Short mmCIF file of C-alpha atoms in Angstrom, two decimals:
data_model
loop_
_atom_site.label_atom_id
_atom_site.label_comp_id
_atom_site.label_asym_id
_atom_site.label_seq_id
_atom_site.Cartn_x
_atom_site.Cartn_y
_atom_site.Cartn_z
CA UNK P 634 -51.03 109.66 38.48
CA UNK P 635 -49.64 112.64 36.56
CA UNK P 636 -50.47 116.29 37.01
CA UNK P 637 -54.05 117.31 36.29
CA UNK P 638 -55.40 120.60 35.00
CA UNK P 639 -56.50 122.83 37.86
CA UNK P 640 -60.24 123.23 38.20
CA UNK P 641 -61.96 126.22 39.80
CA UNK P 642 -64.08 123.72 41.74
CA UNK P 643 -61.12 122.00 43.36
CA UNK P 644 -59.79 123.53 46.56
CA UNK P 645 -57.93 122.69 49.74
CA UNK P 646 -58.94 123.93 53.19
CA UNK P 647 -55.78 124.08 55.29
CA UNK P 648 -56.28 124.08 59.06
CA UNK P 649 -54.57 126.61 61.29
CA UNK P 650 -53.25 125.91 63.78
CA UNK P 651 -51.93 122.47 62.94
CA UNK P 652 -48.78 120.44 63.58
CA UNK P 653 -46.27 120.98 66.36
CA UNK P 654 -47.56 122.23 69.68
CA UNK P 655 -45.29 123.87 72.25
CA UNK P 656 -44.81 120.64 74.23
CA UNK P 657 -43.76 118.64 71.16
CA UNK P 658 -41.47 121.39 69.92
CA UNK P 659 -39.81 121.48 73.34
CA UNK P 660 -39.34 117.71 73.44
CA UNK P 661 -37.88 117.39 69.94
CA UNK P 662 -35.50 120.32 70.46
CA UNK P 663 -34.46 118.77 73.78
CA UNK P 664 -33.32 115.57 72.04
CA UNK P 665 -31.46 117.54 69.38
CA UNK P 666 -29.84 119.77 71.99
CA UNK P 667 -28.78 116.77 74.10
CA UNK P 668 -27.17 115.10 71.09
CA UNK P 669 -25.41 118.35 70.21
CA UNK P 670 -24.09 118.87 73.76
CA UNK P 671 -23.24 115.34 74.81
CA UNK P 672 -22.89 113.37 71.61
CA UNK P 673 -24.52 110.05 70.81
CA UNK P 674 -25.94 107.94 72.18
CA UNK P 675 -28.74 109.68 74.04
CA UNK P 676 -31.37 107.15 75.06
CA UNK P 677 -35.04 108.07 75.00
CA UNK P 678 -37.58 106.04 76.94
CA UNK P 679 -40.43 105.41 74.53
CA UNK P 680 -40.92 107.54 71.42
CA UNK P 681 -40.19 111.16 72.31
CA UNK P 682 -43.45 112.04 70.51
CA UNK P 683 -45.82 109.83 68.57
CA UNK P 684 -44.63 110.47 65.03
CA UNK P 685 -42.81 108.00 62.80
CA UNK P 686 -40.92 110.63 60.79
CA UNK P 687 -39.69 112.49 63.89
CA UNK P 688 -38.47 109.28 65.54
CA UNK P 689 -36.68 108.08 62.41
CA UNK P 690 -35.02 111.48 61.94
CA UNK P 691 -33.75 111.57 65.52
CA UNK P 692 -32.51 107.98 65.27
CA UNK P 693 -30.34 109.00 62.33
CA UNK P 694 -28.83 111.73 64.52
CA UNK P 695 -27.93 109.25 67.29
CA UNK P 696 -30.99 108.96 69.54
CA UNK P 697 -31.72 105.44 70.75
CA UNK P 698 -35.35 104.71 71.61
CA UNK P 699 -36.10 102.05 74.23
CA UNK P 700 -39.31 100.82 75.81
CA UNK P 701 -37.88 99.97 79.23
CA UNK P 702 -35.46 101.90 81.44
CA UNK P 703 -33.55 98.67 82.06
CA UNK P 704 -32.49 98.64 78.40
CA UNK P 705 -30.24 101.67 78.96
CA UNK P 706 -26.64 100.76 79.94
CA UNK P 707 -25.60 102.31 83.24
CA UNK P 708 -23.64 105.51 83.06
CA UNK P 709 -25.67 106.84 80.14
CA UNK P 710 -28.24 109.59 79.61
CA UNK P 711 -31.93 108.75 79.32
CA UNK P 712 -34.65 111.20 78.34
CA UNK P 713 -38.29 110.79 79.32
CA UNK P 714 -40.77 111.46 76.53
CA UNK P 715 -43.30 114.29 76.25
CA UNK P 716 -46.04 111.93 77.47
CA UNK P 717 -44.60 111.75 80.99
CA UNK P 718 -43.65 108.80 83.19
CA UNK P 719 -44.67 107.44 86.57
CA UNK P 720 -42.47 108.02 89.65
CA UNK P 721 -41.35 104.39 89.49
CA UNK P 722 -39.58 105.14 86.20
CA UNK P 723 -37.48 107.84 87.89
CA UNK P 724 -36.62 105.27 90.55
CA UNK P 725 -35.59 102.78 87.84
CA UNK P 726 -33.27 105.36 86.32
CA UNK P 727 -31.70 106.06 89.70
CA UNK P 728 -31.11 102.35 90.30
CA UNK P 729 -29.65 102.06 86.82
CA UNK P 730 -27.17 104.88 87.49
CA UNK P 731 -28.51 107.01 84.69
CA UNK P 732 -28.48 110.75 84.21
CA UNK P 733 -31.99 111.85 83.25
CA UNK P 734 -33.62 114.56 81.17
CA UNK P 735 -37.35 115.02 81.74
CA UNK P 736 -39.01 116.23 78.51
CA UNK P 737 -42.56 115.75 79.83
CA UNK P 738 -44.92 118.36 78.41
CA UNK P 739 -45.60 120.96 81.14
CA UNK P 740 -49.34 120.53 80.55
CA UNK P 741 -49.03 116.81 81.30
CA UNK P 742 -46.96 117.64 84.38
CA UNK P 743 -49.86 119.84 85.52
CA UNK P 744 -52.19 116.83 85.43
CA UNK P 745 -49.63 114.76 87.37
CA UNK P 746 -49.51 117.42 90.08
CA UNK P 747 -53.30 117.57 90.25
CA UNK P 748 -53.39 113.79 90.71
CA UNK P 749 -50.89 113.96 93.58
CA UNK P 750 -52.76 116.80 95.27
CA UNK P 751 -56.16 115.12 95.11
CA UNK P 752 -54.67 111.79 96.24
CA UNK P 753 -53.08 113.51 99.23
CA UNK P 754 -56.56 114.81 100.10
CA UNK P 755 -57.84 111.22 99.82
CA UNK P 756 -60.10 111.73 96.80
CA UNK P 757 -61.06 108.98 94.39
CA UNK P 758 -59.69 110.16 91.03
CA UNK P 759 -61.45 109.18 87.80
CA UNK P 760 -58.92 109.51 84.99
CA UNK P 761 -60.65 109.83 81.61
CA UNK P 762 -58.38 108.39 78.93
CA UNK P 763 -57.45 105.45 76.76
CA UNK P 764 -56.09 102.30 78.36
CA UNK P 765 -52.45 101.64 77.55
CA UNK P 766 -51.62 105.16 76.41
CA UNK P 767 -48.26 106.31 77.82
CA UNK P 768 -49.73 109.48 79.29
CA UNK P 769 -52.41 107.52 81.14
CA UNK P 770 -49.81 105.07 82.47
CA UNK P 771 -47.65 107.93 83.72
CA UNK P 772 -50.47 109.83 85.40
CA UNK P 773 -51.92 106.69 87.00
CA UNK P 774 -48.51 105.91 88.44
CA UNK P 775 -48.59 109.09 90.52
CA UNK P 776 -51.35 107.71 92.77
CA UNK P 777 -52.23 104.14 91.76
CA UNK P 778 -54.29 103.51 94.89
CA UNK P 779 -56.54 106.49 94.20
CA UNK P 780 -56.86 106.53 90.39
CA UNK P 781 -59.14 104.43 88.20
CA UNK P 782 -59.36 104.74 84.44
CA UNK P 783 -62.60 105.64 82.69
CA UNK P 784 -62.23 104.77 79.00
CA UNK P 785 -65.20 106.58 77.44
CA UNK P 786 -68.79 107.28 78.50
CA UNK P 787 -69.84 103.63 78.37
CA UNK P 788 -67.24 102.82 81.01
CA UNK P 789 -68.83 105.19 83.54
CA UNK P 790 -71.34 102.52 84.60
CA UNK P 791 -68.48 100.35 85.88
CA UNK P 792 -67.03 102.96 88.22
CA UNK P 793 -67.27 102.47 91.98
CA UNK P 794 -65.93 104.91 94.57
CA UNK P 795 -65.50 104.89 98.33
CA UNK P 796 -67.22 108.21 99.00
CA UNK P 797 -69.40 109.86 96.31
CA UNK P 798 -68.81 113.23 97.97
CA UNK P 799 -65.02 112.97 97.45
CA UNK P 800 -64.55 112.15 93.79
CA UNK P 801 -62.83 114.20 91.05
CA UNK P 802 -62.19 113.68 87.35
CA UNK P 803 -58.96 114.32 85.46
CA UNK P 804 -58.25 113.73 81.79
CA UNK P 805 -55.62 112.62 79.32
CA UNK P 806 -54.60 115.83 77.55
CA UNK P 807 -54.99 114.60 73.96
CA UNK P 808 -58.61 113.44 73.93
CA UNK P 809 -61.54 114.73 71.92
CA UNK P 810 -63.13 117.57 73.86
CA UNK P 811 -66.63 116.37 72.98
CA UNK P 812 -65.97 112.76 73.97
CA UNK P 813 -64.42 113.84 77.26
CA UNK P 814 -67.39 116.00 78.19
CA UNK P 815 -69.74 113.19 77.22
CA UNK P 816 -67.86 110.96 79.65
CA UNK P 817 -67.96 113.66 82.33
CA UNK P 818 -71.73 113.99 81.90
CA UNK P 819 -72.13 110.22 82.31
CA UNK P 820 -70.03 110.31 85.47
CA UNK P 821 -72.00 113.24 86.87
CA UNK P 822 -75.22 111.33 86.35
CA UNK P 823 -73.80 108.65 88.62
CA UNK P 824 -71.91 110.95 91.00
CA UNK P 825 -73.71 114.33 91.22
CA UNK P 826 -71.01 115.73 93.54
CA UNK P 827 -68.22 114.95 91.06
CA UNK P 828 -65.58 117.71 91.17
CA UNK P 829 -63.97 119.09 88.02
CA UNK P 830 -60.22 119.85 87.93
CA UNK P 831 -59.24 123.46 88.68
CA UNK P 832 -58.31 124.02 85.02
CA UNK P 833 -59.05 122.32 81.72
CA UNK P 834 -56.89 119.21 81.34
CA UNK P 835 -57.30 118.84 77.58
CA UNK P 836 -54.43 120.87 76.19
CA UNK P 837 -54.91 124.09 74.29
CA UNK P 838 -53.28 122.64 71.15
CA UNK P 839 -55.60 119.64 71.07
CA UNK P 840 -58.64 121.92 71.41
CA UNK P 841 -57.44 124.39 68.78
CA UNK P 842 -56.70 121.69 66.21
CA UNK P 843 -60.08 120.07 66.79
CA UNK P 844 -61.83 123.44 66.48
CA UNK P 845 -60.18 124.10 63.10
CA UNK P 846 -61.27 120.66 61.86
CA UNK P 847 -64.82 121.30 63.03
CA UNK P 848 -64.89 124.55 61.07
CA UNK P 849 -63.74 122.98 57.81
CA UNK P 850 -65.38 119.57 58.24
CA UNK P 851 -68.82 120.82 57.21
CA UNK P 852 -67.41 122.08 53.89
CA UNK P 853 -64.90 119.32 53.12
CA UNK P 854 -65.80 116.21 51.15
CA UNK P 855 -62.57 114.62 52.32
CA UNK P 856 -60.26 115.41 55.25
CA UNK P 857 -56.66 114.19 55.30
CA UNK P 858 -55.05 114.18 58.73
CA UNK P 859 -51.27 113.85 58.72
CA UNK P 860 -50.14 111.88 61.76
CA UNK P 861 -49.08 108.48 63.04
CA UNK P 862 -51.47 105.73 64.05
CA UNK P 863 -50.20 105.66 67.62
CA UNK P 864 -50.88 109.39 68.01
CA UNK P 865 -54.01 109.83 70.12
CA UNK P 866 -54.59 113.47 69.16
CA UNK P 867 -54.16 112.68 65.43
CA UNK P 868 -56.71 109.86 65.57
CA UNK P 869 -59.13 112.16 67.37
CA UNK P 870 -58.88 114.64 64.47
CA UNK P 871 -60.15 111.96 62.10
CA UNK P 872 -63.12 111.32 64.38
CA UNK P 873 -63.85 115.03 64.77
CA UNK P 874 -63.76 115.56 60.99
CA UNK P 875 -66.36 112.86 60.40
CA UNK P 876 -68.56 114.15 63.21
CA UNK P 877 -68.33 117.66 61.73
CA UNK P 878 -69.76 116.46 58.42
CA UNK P 879 -66.84 115.35 56.25
CA UNK P 880 -67.85 112.47 53.98
CA UNK P 881 -64.52 110.72 54.55
CA UNK P 882 -61.44 111.31 56.71
CA UNK P 883 -58.17 109.43 56.68
CA UNK P 884 -54.97 109.37 58.73
CA UNK P 885 -51.66 109.17 56.85
CA UNK P 886 -48.02 109.42 57.88
CA UNK P 887 -46.84 110.51 54.45
CA UNK P 888 -48.30 111.81 51.18
CA UNK P 889 -47.37 108.54 49.51
CA UNK P 890 -50.00 106.77 51.62
CA UNK P 891 -52.87 108.76 50.08
CA UNK P 892 -55.05 106.71 47.75
CA UNK P 893 -55.97 108.65 44.61
CA UNK P 894 -59.35 106.88 44.67
CA UNK P 895 -60.22 108.96 47.74
CA UNK P 896 -60.53 111.96 45.40
CA UNK P 897 -63.34 110.46 43.33
CA UNK P 898 -66.22 112.96 43.37
CA UNK P 899 -64.29 115.28 45.71
CA UNK P 900 -64.07 119.02 45.13
CA UNK P 901 -62.98 120.18 48.60
CA UNK P 902 -60.20 118.54 50.62
CA UNK P 903 -59.47 119.52 54.21
CA UNK P 904 -55.88 119.09 55.40
CA UNK P 905 -54.56 119.20 58.95
CA UNK P 906 -51.96 117.48 61.10
CA UNK P 907 -51.58 116.19 64.63
CA UNK P 908 -49.65 118.03 67.32
CA UNK P 909 -46.51 115.92 66.81
CA UNK P 910 -46.23 116.40 63.04
CA UNK P 911 -43.58 118.62 61.39
CA UNK P 912 -44.98 120.88 58.69
CA UNK P 913 -42.70 119.41 56.01
CA UNK P 914 -45.05 116.40 55.90
CA UNK P 915 -48.07 118.66 55.35
CA UNK P 916 -46.23 120.47 52.55
CA UNK P 917 -45.71 117.12 50.83
CA UNK P 918 -49.45 116.42 51.04
CA UNK P 919 -50.26 119.84 49.58
CA UNK P 920 -47.83 119.20 46.72
CA UNK P 921 -49.42 115.79 46.08
CA UNK P 922 -52.86 117.40 45.92
CA UNK P 923 -51.61 120.24 43.74
CA UNK P 924 -50.34 117.75 41.16
CA UNK P 925 -53.89 116.42 40.97
CA UNK P 926 -55.56 119.74 40.39
CA UNK P 927 -56.11 120.93 43.97
CA UNK P 928 -54.03 124.10 43.74
CA UNK P 929 -56.35 126.57 45.44
CA UNK P 930 -55.48 126.59 49.16
CA UNK P 931 -57.60 128.45 51.69
CA UNK P 932 -56.57 128.82 55.34
CA UNK P 933 -59.15 127.96 58.01
CA UNK P 934 -57.90 129.72 61.14
CA UNK P 935 -59.46 128.72 64.46
CA UNK P 936 -57.03 130.30 66.93
CA UNK P 937 -53.70 132.03 67.41
CA UNK P 938 -50.99 130.18 69.36
CA UNK P 939 -48.05 131.92 71.02
CA UNK P 940 -47.19 129.59 73.90
CA UNK P 941 -43.53 128.59 74.24
CA UNK P 942 -42.06 126.29 76.88
CA UNK P 943 -38.52 126.47 78.27
CA UNK P 944 -36.26 123.51 77.57
CA UNK P 945 -35.69 120.98 80.38
CA UNK P 946 -33.44 122.41 83.07
CA UNK P 947 -31.22 119.32 82.95
CA UNK P 948 -29.76 120.54 79.64
CA UNK P 949 -27.91 123.22 81.60
CA UNK P 950 -25.69 120.60 83.29
CA UNK P 951 -22.90 118.32 82.11
CA UNK P 952 -24.86 115.08 82.19
CA UNK P 953 -22.06 112.90 80.82
CA UNK P 954 -19.91 113.71 83.87
CA UNK P 955 -22.97 113.32 86.09
CA UNK P 956 -23.68 109.85 84.70
CA UNK P 957 -20.05 108.79 85.10
CA UNK P 958 -20.10 110.01 88.69
CA UNK P 959 -23.20 107.94 89.45
CA UNK P 960 -21.41 104.83 88.27
CA UNK P 961 -18.18 105.63 90.12
CA UNK P 962 -19.74 106.50 93.47
CA UNK P 963 -21.80 103.32 93.50
CA UNK P 964 -18.98 101.07 92.41
CA UNK P 965 -20.48 100.25 89.03
CA UNK P 966 -18.55 99.05 86.02
CA UNK P 967 -20.73 100.39 83.23
CA UNK P 968 -19.35 102.53 80.46
CA UNK P 969 -20.99 105.77 79.57
CA UNK P 970 -21.84 106.51 75.98
CA UNK P 971 -19.37 108.29 73.77
CA UNK P 972 -19.05 111.88 74.87
CA UNK P 973 -19.53 114.44 72.20
CA UNK P 974 -19.45 118.19 72.61
CA UNK P 975 -19.62 118.09 76.39
CA UNK P 976 -20.34 121.19 78.40
CA UNK P 977 -23.20 123.21 79.70
CA UNK P 978 -25.87 124.83 77.66
CA UNK P 979 -25.12 128.50 77.38
CA UNK P 980 -28.66 129.06 76.16
CA UNK P 981 -31.71 127.01 76.85
CA UNK P 982 -33.44 127.66 73.55
CA UNK P 983 -37.00 128.87 73.60
CA UNK P 984 -38.00 130.43 76.88
CA UNK P 985 -41.36 131.03 78.36
CA UNK P 986 -44.10 129.73 80.55
CA UNK P 987 -47.42 128.04 79.82
CA UNK P 988 -49.28 131.26 80.49
CA UNK P 989 -47.68 133.30 77.72
#
């Protein structure tokens, strides 16, 4: 469809904040920094973040994405994704004589530590999340004998615990806030002494992006969420938009996936993106809409974000030499990946702590 004449009635509500959160930014920069320091290949266990464009871009730079640690040849570098991994994965890397970089989001790491602490105190831990999601798998692996998954409020009826006075809930960080609290309420009906975690598990970025969508959803006829279909937080934004009053809401990876028929009878389009989406993809959507008469863009600001996370500490070491040493000292015969610009990181990029 060609360009259309702009109409005063056509407008775009653009969510703020949107796109990259601090944990995603940290993880993506970590892959780029590792490739710059050590050269390709740098293996990444699972997608570093759930976004098709980001993964494809990093692959072109020399990142190799694998689903199992055993797929990485010994003597190489493997990075763990922002979603986190179970302790057994670290053990697999050690057995495979691999140097590791842990790019787990610090907010996910916080949940892992809570799980370990409550397990050590012999609590039953009810982990609210979606079965099969990498973050849930990683957290569950911290204390498999103490953790059981609760996949939504309807699943609460199936939960059994050893001692109703020693039960706590934790949560996957990328869920819908409303759905999580609905599940918590269902669990509290069954276990009145249910303990809440010491701090909110749902990450600040997830909450802020959902809040912005709630604010614009009541005004938008259509909401377009930019994000991949395996991104939990992106899919939640679609659900939140519909619950907030949007007539329709769709998830797209790229502007080319938008169906022009979605604009029939639409005067207000809301646009946002998941926490693993670079803003270049949102700009393409805005350009696509502009060519169809939606040139008036209004910002819907729900919160300010200033949190920055330090890069993984492993990027300050020479991991190529470390990987080669692991092979040599254990008598292995594997060949490390081609070394690039080896050396230590003089700077670790963005610095900060979750509390900033």
